[in-house]
XYZ file of C-alpha atoms in Angstrom:
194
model
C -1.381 -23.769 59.618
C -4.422 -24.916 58.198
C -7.909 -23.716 58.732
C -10.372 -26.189 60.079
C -13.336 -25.046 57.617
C -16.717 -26.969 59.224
C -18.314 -29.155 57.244
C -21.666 -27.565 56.079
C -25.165 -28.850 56.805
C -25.415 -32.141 53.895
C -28.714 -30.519 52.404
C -27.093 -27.160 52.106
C -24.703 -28.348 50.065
C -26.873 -30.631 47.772
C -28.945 -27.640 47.116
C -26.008 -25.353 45.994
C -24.881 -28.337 43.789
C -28.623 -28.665 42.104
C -28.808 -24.932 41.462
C -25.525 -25.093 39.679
C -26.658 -28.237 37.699
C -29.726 -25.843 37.032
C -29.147 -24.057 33.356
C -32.024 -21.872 35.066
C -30.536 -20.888 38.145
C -27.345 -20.197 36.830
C -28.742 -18.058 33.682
C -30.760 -16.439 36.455
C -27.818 -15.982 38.695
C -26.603 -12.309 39.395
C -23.146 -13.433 38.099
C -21.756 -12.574 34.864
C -18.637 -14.529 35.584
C -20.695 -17.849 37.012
C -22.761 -17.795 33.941
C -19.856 -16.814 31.119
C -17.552 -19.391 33.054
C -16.285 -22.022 30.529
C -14.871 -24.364 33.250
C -16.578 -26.481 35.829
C -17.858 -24.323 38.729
C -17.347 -26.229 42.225
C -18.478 -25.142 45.674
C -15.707 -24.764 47.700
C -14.989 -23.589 51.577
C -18.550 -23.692 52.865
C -18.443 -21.210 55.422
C -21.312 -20.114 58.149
C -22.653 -16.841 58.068
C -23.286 -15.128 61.595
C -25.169 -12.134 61.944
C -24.729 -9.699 64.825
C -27.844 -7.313 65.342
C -26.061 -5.647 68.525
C -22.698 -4.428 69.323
C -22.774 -2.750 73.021
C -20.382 -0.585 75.214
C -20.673 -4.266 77.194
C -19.386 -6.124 74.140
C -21.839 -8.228 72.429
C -24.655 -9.724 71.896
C -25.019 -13.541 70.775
C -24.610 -14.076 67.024
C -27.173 -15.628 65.257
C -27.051 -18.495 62.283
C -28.200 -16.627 59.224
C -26.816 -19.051 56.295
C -23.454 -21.046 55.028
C -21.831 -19.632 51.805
C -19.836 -21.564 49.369
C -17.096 -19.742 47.413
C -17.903 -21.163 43.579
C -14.781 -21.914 42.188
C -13.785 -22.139 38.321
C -10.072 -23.096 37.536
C -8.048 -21.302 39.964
C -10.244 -18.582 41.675
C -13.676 -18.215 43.208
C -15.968 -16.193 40.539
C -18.523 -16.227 42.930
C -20.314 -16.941 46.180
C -23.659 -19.419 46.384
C -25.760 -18.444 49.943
C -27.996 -20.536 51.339
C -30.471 -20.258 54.050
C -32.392 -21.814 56.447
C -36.341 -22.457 55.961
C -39.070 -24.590 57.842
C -38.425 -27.283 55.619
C -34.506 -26.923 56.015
C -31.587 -25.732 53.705
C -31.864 -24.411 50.966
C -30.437 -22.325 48.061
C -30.593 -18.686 48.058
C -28.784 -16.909 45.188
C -25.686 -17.060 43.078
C -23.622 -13.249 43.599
C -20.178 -11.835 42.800
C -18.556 -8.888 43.739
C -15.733 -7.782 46.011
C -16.469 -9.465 48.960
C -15.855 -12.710 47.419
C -12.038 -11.874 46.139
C -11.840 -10.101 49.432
C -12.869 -13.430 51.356
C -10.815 -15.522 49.213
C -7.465 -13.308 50.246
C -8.251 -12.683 53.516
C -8.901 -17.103 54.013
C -5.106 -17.378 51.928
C -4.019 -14.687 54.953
C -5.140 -16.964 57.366
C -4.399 -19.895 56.277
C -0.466 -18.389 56.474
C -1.118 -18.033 60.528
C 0.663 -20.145 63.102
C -2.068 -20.849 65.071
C -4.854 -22.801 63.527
C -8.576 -21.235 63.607
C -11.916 -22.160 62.182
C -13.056 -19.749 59.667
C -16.755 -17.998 59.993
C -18.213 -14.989 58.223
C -19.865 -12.375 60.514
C -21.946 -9.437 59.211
C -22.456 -6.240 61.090
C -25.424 -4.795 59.498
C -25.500 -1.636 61.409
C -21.966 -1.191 60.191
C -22.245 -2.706 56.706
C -19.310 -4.778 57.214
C -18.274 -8.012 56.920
C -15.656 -9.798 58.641
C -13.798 -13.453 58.468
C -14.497 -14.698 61.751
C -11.247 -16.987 63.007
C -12.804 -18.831 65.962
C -10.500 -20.441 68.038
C -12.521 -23.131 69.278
C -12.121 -25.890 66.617
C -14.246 -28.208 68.462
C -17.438 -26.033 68.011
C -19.742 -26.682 64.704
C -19.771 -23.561 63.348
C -23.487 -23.008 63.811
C -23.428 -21.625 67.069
C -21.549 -19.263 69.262
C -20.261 -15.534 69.474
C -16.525 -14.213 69.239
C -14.742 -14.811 72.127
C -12.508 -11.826 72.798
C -9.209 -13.525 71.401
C -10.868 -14.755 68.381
C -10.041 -12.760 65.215
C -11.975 -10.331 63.105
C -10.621 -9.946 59.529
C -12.446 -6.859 57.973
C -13.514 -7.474 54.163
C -13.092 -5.062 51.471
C -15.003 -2.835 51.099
C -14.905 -1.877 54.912
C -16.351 0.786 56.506
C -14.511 4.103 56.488
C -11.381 4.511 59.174
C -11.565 0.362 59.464
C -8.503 -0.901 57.543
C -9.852 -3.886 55.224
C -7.740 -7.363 55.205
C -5.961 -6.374 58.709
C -6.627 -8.809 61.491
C -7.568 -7.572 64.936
C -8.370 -9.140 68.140
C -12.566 -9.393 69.000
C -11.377 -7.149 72.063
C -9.383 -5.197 70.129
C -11.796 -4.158 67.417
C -15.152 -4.015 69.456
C -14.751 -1.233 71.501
C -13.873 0.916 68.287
C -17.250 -0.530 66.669
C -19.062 0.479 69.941
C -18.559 3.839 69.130
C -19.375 3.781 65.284
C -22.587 2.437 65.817
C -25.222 4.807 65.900
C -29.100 4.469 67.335
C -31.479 4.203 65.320
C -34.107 7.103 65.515
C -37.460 6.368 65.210
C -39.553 9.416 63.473
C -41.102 11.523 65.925
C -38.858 10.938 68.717
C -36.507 13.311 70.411
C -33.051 13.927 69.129
């Protein structure tokens, strides 16, 4: 079934576009591949980026909008990711990166596009967990800039994931969270009590 990727904000994408038309930017870039590629890069699957700060024995707390990412495509593979965030004067470009989150992102978006049911595809980081999932939301309707995962939606950990969380294996929102509840440890500010 296919995914029902949300279209990305216009000026996001324009900006991604001018920093790849930019021999700068792209010299500049943190990608060997992006800048070594010798066929046309293209952003591709524009995807929001959700941040949760807070995972509680309650479940959790609202997600927050933190940027859309473009897989940057040459040929038949992404050989990088472009990030973009938002500023008082709107979207803009971020930076150019590669590594393995953006092979593991491209497999784990083929995995879902294989699924019967049809989802729209988010990213959502866990920074007190350094992980980073594919979000399948299961609310098609919604813009992808808002929202938190409802408890039927899917989490699809990226590689690398944490240790004991199995990378590229889908799990239920109230599957998963309660195992994150209890991997998250607070955060102890010098001079307190243990």
């Amino acid at each position: 079934m296919p995914l029902h990727v949300p279209p990305a904000p216009a000026p996001a994408l324009r900006s991604v576009l001018t920093a790849l038309g930019s021999p700068t930017a792209v010299r500049e870039a943190g990608s060997p591949a992006l800048r070594s590629a010798q066929e046309p890069a293209t952003p591709e699957l524009p995807l929001p980026v959700h941040v949760l700060d807070r995972i509680t024995p309650e479940g959790i707390s609202a997600t927050r909008l933190a940027g859309w990412r473009f897989l940057i495509r040459c040929g038949d593979h992404a050989v990088a990711a472009a990030e973009t965030m938002l500023t008082p004067d709107g979207w803009t470009f971020s930076h150019f990166f590669e590594g393995p989150y953006v092979t593991s992102t491209e497999r784990a978006l083929r995995q879902a596009e294989a699924m019967s049911q049809p989802y729209q595809p988010r990213l959502l980081s866990m920074p007190s967990l350094y992980m980073l999932t594919l979000w399948l939301h299961g609310d098609l309707s919604d813009d992808g800039s808002t929202g938190h995962p409802a408890a039927t939606d899917l989490l699809v950990p990226l590689a690398p994931a944490p240790p004991g969380i199995a990378a590229h294996l889908p799990h239920q929102v109230a599957d998963l969270l309660p195992v994150l509840t209890h991997r998250v440890t607070p955060i102890r500010l010098m001079g307190s009590p243990a």
